[in-house]
mmCIF file of C-alpha atoms and ligand atoms in Angstrom:
data_model
loop_
_atom_site.group_PDB
_atom_site.id
_atom_site.type_symbol
_atom_site.label_atom_id
_atom_site.label_comp_id
_atom_site.label_asym_id
_atom_site.label_seq_id
_atom_site.Cartn_x
_atom_site.Cartn_y
_atom_site.Cartn_z
ATOM 1 C CA MET M 1337 -52.350 39.929 20.508
ATOM 2 C CA ILE M 1338 -50.659 36.496 20.846
ATOM 3 C CA PRO M 1339 -50.652 35.301 24.479
ATOM 4 C CA VAL M 1340 -47.118 35.096 25.847
ATOM 5 C CA HIS M 1341 -47.256 31.318 26.391
ATOM 6 C CA ARG M 1342 -47.911 30.745 22.657
ATOM 7 C CA THR M 1343 -44.866 32.615 21.375
ATOM 8 C CA TYR M 1344 -42.431 30.056 22.846
ATOM 9 C CA PRO M 1345 -43.447 27.078 20.659
ATOM 10 C CA ILE M 1346 -43.170 29.268 17.545
ATOM 11 C CA LEU M 1347 -39.710 30.475 18.535
ATOM 12 C CA LEU M 1348 -38.666 26.941 19.419
ATOM 13 C CA ALA M 1349 -39.856 25.685 16.009
ATOM 14 C CA VAL M 1350 -37.820 28.359 14.216
ATOM 15 C CA VAL M 1351 -34.723 27.457 16.237
ATOM 16 C CA LEU M 1352 -35.169 23.718 15.581
ATOM 17 C CA ILE M 1353 -35.635 24.200 11.816
ATOM 18 C CA GLY M 1354 -32.481 26.324 11.790
ATOM 19 C CA ALA M 1355 -30.539 23.700 13.738
ATOM 20 C CA ALA M 1356 -31.767 20.867 11.483
ATOM 21 C CA THR M 1357 -30.712 22.767 8.342
ATOM 22 C CA PHE M 1358 -27.290 23.407 9.872
ATOM 23 C CA VAL M 1359 -26.764 19.780 10.918
ATOM 24 C CA SER M 1360 -27.869 18.295 7.572
ATOM 25 C CA GLY M 1361 -25.583 20.746 5.764
ATOM 26 C CA CYS M 1362 -22.621 19.565 7.821
ATOM 27 C CA LEU M 1363 -23.327 15.875 7.331
ATOM 28 C CA GLY M 1364 -23.880 15.953 3.562
ATOM 29 C CA PRO M 1365 -21.615 13.579 1.585
ATOM 30 C CA THR M 1366 -19.359 16.267 0.100
ATOM 31 C CA ALA M 1367 -19.194 18.278 3.312
ATOM 32 C CA ALA M 1368 -18.216 15.191 5.338
ATOM 33 C CA ALA M 1369 -15.218 14.504 3.084
ATOM 34 C CA ASP M 1370 -14.104 18.112 3.369
ATOM 35 C CA GLU M 1371 -14.514 18.229 7.107
ATOM 36 C CA VAL M 1372 -11.237 16.582 8.126
ATOM 37 C CA ALA M 1373 -8.712 19.394 8.096
ATOM 38 C CA TRP M 1374 -5.528 18.069 6.518
ATOM 39 C CA ASN M 1375 -2.852 19.737 4.444
ATOM 40 C CA LEU M 1376 -0.402 18.044 2.123
ATOM 41 C CA THR M 1377 2.795 19.990 1.527
ATOM 42 C CA LEU M 1378 4.450 19.486 -1.867
ATOM 43 C CA ALA M 1379 7.925 20.733 -1.096
ATOM 44 C CA GLY M 1380 8.913 21.907 -4.551
ATOM 45 C CA ASN M 1381 9.833 25.320 -5.839
ATOM 46 C CA PRO M 1382 7.513 27.082 -5.164
ATOM 47 C CA GLU M 1383 6.098 25.063 -2.277
ATOM 48 C CA THR M 1384 2.464 23.996 -2.818
ATOM 49 C CA VAL M 1385 0.013 23.152 -0.040
ATOM 50 C CA LEU M 1386 -3.062 21.136 -1.030
ATOM 51 C CA THR M 1387 -6.157 20.571 1.115
ATOM 52 C CA LEU M 1388 -8.021 17.281 1.128
ATOM 53 C CA ALA M 1389 -10.769 18.838 -0.992
ATOM 54 C CA GLU M 1390 -8.214 19.974 -3.579
ATOM 55 C CA ILE M 1391 -6.664 16.486 -3.677
ATOM 56 C CA ARG M 1392 -10.107 14.910 -4.170
ATOM 57 C CA ALA M 1393 -10.659 17.258 -7.118
ATOM 58 C CA LEU M 1394 -7.556 15.934 -8.969
ATOM 59 C CA PRO M 1395 -7.810 13.073 -11.524
ATOM 60 C CA ALA M 1396 -8.394 9.859 -9.547
ATOM 61 C CA VAL M 1397 -7.312 6.245 -10.061
ATOM 62 C CA GLU M 1398 -8.555 3.056 -8.402
ATOM 63 C CA GLY M 1399 -7.277 -0.430 -7.771
ATOM 64 C CA TYR M 1400 -6.745 -3.195 -5.248
ATOM 65 C CA GLY M 1401 -4.288 -2.824 -2.399
ATOM 66 C CA TYR M 1402 -3.119 -5.820 -0.369
ATOM 67 C CA SER M 1403 -0.099 -5.570 1.905
ATOM 68 C CA VAL M 1404 1.979 -7.729 4.202
ATOM 69 C CA SER M 1405 3.803 -6.396 7.242
ATOM 70 C CA THR M 1406 7.359 -7.317 8.188
ATOM 71 C CA VAL M 1407 5.982 -9.908 10.608
ATOM 72 C CA GLY M 1408 3.837 -11.520 7.899
ATOM 73 C CA ILE M 1409 0.420 -10.099 8.771
ATOM 74 C CA LYS M 1410 -1.684 -9.638 5.615
ATOM 75 C CA TYR M 1411 -3.888 -6.563 5.302
ATOM 76 C CA GLY M 1412 -6.529 -6.537 2.566
ATOM 77 C CA PRO M 1413 -7.411 -6.814 -0.197
ATOM 78 C CA ASN M 1414 -9.305 -3.531 -0.319
ATOM 79 C CA ARG M 1415 -10.358 -1.229 -3.083
ATOM 80 C CA TYR M 1416 -8.516 2.103 -2.945
ATOM 81 C CA ARG M 1417 -9.074 5.401 -4.699
ATOM 82 C CA GLY M 1418 -6.604 8.261 -4.805
ATOM 83 C CA VAL M 1419 -4.158 10.335 -6.812
ATOM 84 C CA LEU M 1420 -1.076 8.984 -8.604
ATOM 85 C CA LEU M 1421 2.084 9.840 -6.657
ATOM 86 C CA SER M 1422 3.661 10.707 -10.035
ATOM 87 C CA ASP M 1423 0.927 13.344 -10.630
ATOM 88 C CA LEU M 1424 1.688 14.937 -7.254
ATOM 89 C CA VAL M 1425 5.401 14.939 -8.057
ATOM 90 C CA GLU M 1426 4.601 16.751 -11.334
ATOM 91 C CA THR M 1427 2.608 19.332 -9.321
ATOM 92 C CA ALA M 1428 5.684 19.706 -7.089
ATOM 93 C CA GLY M 1429 7.742 20.634 -10.154
ATOM 94 C CA GLY M 1430 8.659 17.159 -11.433
ATOM 95 C CA ALA M 1431 11.575 14.820 -10.755
ATOM 96 C CA GLY M 1432 14.698 14.124 -12.779
ATOM 97 C CA ALA M 1433 15.734 10.480 -13.392
ATOM 98 C CA ASP M 1434 18.217 10.608 -10.489
ATOM 99 C CA ASP M 1435 15.997 12.448 -8.032
ATOM 100 C CA LEU M 1436 14.453 10.775 -5.003
ATOM 101 C CA ILE M 1437 10.963 11.321 -3.598
ATOM 102 C CA TYR M 1438 10.689 11.634 0.175
ATOM 103 C CA VAL M 1439 7.216 10.818 1.493
ATOM 104 C CA SER M 1440 6.768 11.533 5.188
ATOM 105 C CA ALA M 1441 4.161 11.595 7.905
ATOM 106 C CA GLU M 1442 3.361 13.467 11.076
ATOM 107 C CA ASP M 1443 4.766 10.644 13.251
ATOM 108 C CA GLY M 1444 8.189 11.133 11.636
ATOM 109 C CA TYR M 1445 7.972 8.038 9.404
ATOM 110 C CA LEU M 1446 9.720 8.506 6.056
ATOM 111 C CA TRP M 1447 9.908 6.335 2.956
ATOM 112 C CA VAL M 1448 12.101 7.222 -0.018
ATOM 113 C CA PHE M 1449 11.052 6.286 -3.568
ATOM 114 C CA ASP M 1450 13.114 6.447 -6.740
ATOM 115 C CA THR M 1451 11.621 7.454 -10.085
ATOM 116 C CA ALA M 1452 11.313 3.820 -11.285
ATOM 117 C CA GLN M 1453 9.080 3.137 -8.266
ATOM 118 C CA LEU M 1454 7.028 6.212 -9.232
ATOM 119 C CA ARG M 1455 6.220 4.243 -12.414
ATOM 120 C CA GLY M 1456 5.289 1.192 -10.310
ATOM 121 C CA GLU M 1457 8.529 -0.692 -11.024
ATOM 122 C CA GLU M 1458 10.986 -2.406 -8.634
ATOM 123 C CA PHE M 1459 8.444 -3.594 -6.041
ATOM 124 C CA PHE M 1460 8.380 -7.188 -4.789
ATOM 125 C CA THR M 1461 5.006 -8.918 -5.196
ATOM 126 C CA PHE M 1462 3.668 -12.057 -3.503
ATOM 127 C CA ASP M 1463 0.733 -14.458 -3.795
ATOM 128 C CA GLU M 1464 -1.638 -15.368 -0.939
ATOM 129 C CA ASN M 1465 0.929 -17.906 0.349
ATOM 130 C CA LEU M 1466 3.550 -15.121 0.403
ATOM 131 C CA ARG M 1467 5.515 -16.747 -2.403
ATOM 132 C CA GLU M 1468 7.162 -14.190 -4.660
ATOM 133 C CA ILE M 1469 5.438 -13.748 -8.047
ATOM 134 C CA PRO M 1470 6.447 -11.708 -11.132
ATOM 135 C CA ALA M 1471 5.145 -8.177 -10.654
ATOM 136 C CA PRO M 1472 2.048 -7.209 -12.659
ATOM 137 C CA PRO M 1473 1.559 -3.495 -13.530
ATOM 138 C CA LEU M 1474 1.476 -1.514 -10.270
ATOM 139 C CA ASN M 1475 0.614 2.060 -9.405
ATOM 140 C CA VAL M 1476 1.679 4.070 -6.370
ATOM 141 C CA ILE M 1477 -1.144 6.299 -5.200
ATOM 142 C CA LEU M 1478 -1.911 8.656 -2.375
ATOM 143 C CA ALA M 1479 -5.196 7.086 -1.294
ATOM 144 C CA TYR M 1480 -8.116 8.863 0.416
ATOM 145 C CA ASP M 1481 -10.907 6.286 0.001
ATOM 146 C CA ARG M 1482 -10.948 2.622 0.995
ATOM 147 C CA ASP M 1483 -13.879 0.485 -0.183
ATOM 148 C CA GLY M 1484 -15.838 3.651 -1.009
ATOM 149 C CA GLU M 1485 -15.369 5.316 2.395
ATOM 150 C CA PRO M 1486 -12.931 8.028 3.480
ATOM 151 C CA LEU M 1487 -9.806 6.336 4.851
ATOM 152 C CA ALA M 1488 -10.070 6.379 8.654
ATOM 153 C CA TYR M 1489 -7.293 7.723 10.858
ATOM 154 C CA GLU M 1490 -6.722 4.249 12.382
ATOM 155 C CA GLU M 1491 -6.101 2.950 8.854
ATOM 156 C CA GLY M 1492 -3.522 5.654 8.147
ATOM 157 C CA GLY M 1493 -5.989 8.214 6.789
ATOM 158 C CA PRO M 1494 -6.932 10.691 5.648
ATOM 159 C CA LEU M 1495 -4.016 10.207 3.212
ATOM 160 C CA ARG M 1496 -2.027 6.987 2.903
ATOM 161 C CA LEU M 1497 0.402 5.811 0.291
ATOM 162 C CA VAL M 1498 -0.832 2.552 -1.266
ATOM 163 C CA VAL M 1499 0.563 0.302 -4.007
ATOM 164 C CA ILE M 1500 -2.358 -0.851 -6.172
ATOM 165 C CA THR M 1501 -2.912 -3.475 -8.871
ATOM 166 C CA GLU M 1502 -5.757 -4.512 -11.188
ATOM 167 C CA SER M 1503 -6.371 -7.786 -9.354
ATOM 168 C CA PRO M 1504 -7.212 -8.415 -5.677
ATOM 169 C CA ASP M 1505 -4.737 -11.283 -5.117
ATOM 170 C CA VAL M 1506 -1.392 -9.487 -5.450
ATOM 171 C CA ILE M 1507 0.396 -8.675 -2.176
ATOM 172 C CA THR M 1508 3.064 -5.994 -1.734
ATOM 173 C CA GLU M 1509 5.278 -5.121 1.229
ATOM 174 C CA GLY M 1510 3.647 -2.815 3.762
ATOM 175 C CA SER M 1511 6.642 -0.623 4.569
ATOM 176 C CA PRO M 1512 6.139 1.847 1.655
ATOM 177 C CA TRP M 1513 2.472 2.245 2.605
ATOM 178 C CA VAL M 1514 3.142 5.484 4.521
ATOM 179 C CA LYS M 1515 0.253 6.372 6.835
ATOM 180 C CA TRP M 1516 -0.871 9.959 7.599
ATOM 181 C CA VAL M 1517 1.123 11.463 4.714
ATOM 182 C CA ASP M 1518 1.566 15.230 5.083
ATOM 183 C CA ARG M 1519 4.684 15.958 3.016
ATOM 184 C CA ILE M 1520 6.131 14.956 -0.361
ATOM 185 C CA GLU M 1521 9.548 16.278 -1.253
ATOM 186 C CA VAL M 1522 11.683 15.830 -4.378
ATOM 187 C CA ARG M 1523 15.419 15.827 -3.687
ATOM 188 C CA GLY M 1524 18.592 15.268 -5.668
ATOM 189 C CA LYS M 1525 20.675 12.223 -4.740
HETATM 190 N N1 LIG E 1965 3.332 6.971 9.221
HETATM 191 C C1 LIG E 1965 3.703 5.672 9.296
HETATM 192 N N2 LIG E 1965 3.416 4.868 8.259
HETATM 193 C C2 LIG E 1965 3.782 3.562 8.282
HETATM 194 C C3 LIG E 1965 4.484 3.024 9.383
HETATM 195 C C4 LIG E 1965 4.752 3.897 10.486
HETATM 196 O O1 LIG E 1965 5.339 3.512 11.524
HETATM 197 N N3 LIG E 1965 4.335 5.211 10.405
HETATM 198 N N4 LIG E 1965 4.884 1.687 9.363
HETATM 199 C C5 LIG E 1965 5.006 1.075 8.029
HETATM 200 C C6 LIG E 1965 5.223 -0.360 8.060
HETATM 201 S S1 LIG E 1965 6.828 -0.890 8.361
HETATM 202 C C7 LIG E 1965 4.220 -1.247 7.789
HETATM 203 S S2 LIG E 1965 4.518 -2.919 7.708
HETATM 204 C C8 LIG E 1965 2.834 -0.776 7.598
HETATM 205 C C9 LIG E 1965 1.945 -1.370 8.654
HETATM 206 O O2 LIG E 1965 0.628 -1.000 8.347
HETATM 207 P P1 LIG E 1965 -0.560 -1.197 9.388
HETATM 208 O O3 LIG E 1965 -0.246 -0.360 10.599
HETATM 209 O O4 LIG E 1965 -1.786 -0.743 8.676
HETATM 210 O O5 LIG E 1965 -0.598 -2.668 9.737
HETATM 211 O O6 LIG E 1965 2.688 0.643 7.629
HETATM 212 C C10 LIG E 1965 3.780 1.375 7.147
HETATM 213 N N5 LIG E 1965 3.452 2.787 7.209
HETATM 214 MO MO1 LIG E 1966 6.701 -3.183 8.464
#
């Protein structure tokens, strides 16, 4: 018979192994990305709600994002990864040429895009000295990663609208970079 005082270390070991397995499972790279609970509502007909994990599973694009705020503070450049806003609009049922896309956030912020902007057109672009430059090809994405890491809440994550380019030295205005995006709606004019 095992003396009573010896059963405790065995039990403790079993509990610790169980706890370690649980913790490592929670902190694994895929689990960590899934852990933030966030829903994106695509207000089409029918309405679609996507989780962060479902958004990460969609075809992804990458590029450089570099913005300037209204008061001239530059933010970036950083490498962003996310889903094309135009792909999400297709999932929401698509947009006609005259429709507008309302992108909004939990703090009540709203930015309205037209379909030309969905194609990356009509944005103003600037060089490092904030002098306007002809716009190179741009893409509007709903970003979830910044420089290879999930976009932090303080940076507007887990989902932030970002205008990206192929090169790191193109600056765009910060106002369309909607932070904490939770709703995308297509509406007629
Ligand atoms: N949800 C949300 N997104 C937002 C805003 C806001 O107030 N709420 N401000 C916008 C404006 S006007 C600018 S210039 C940038 C500022 O980005 P920053 O807070 O990362 O500097 O975010 C844009 N996105
Ligand atoms: Mo701004």
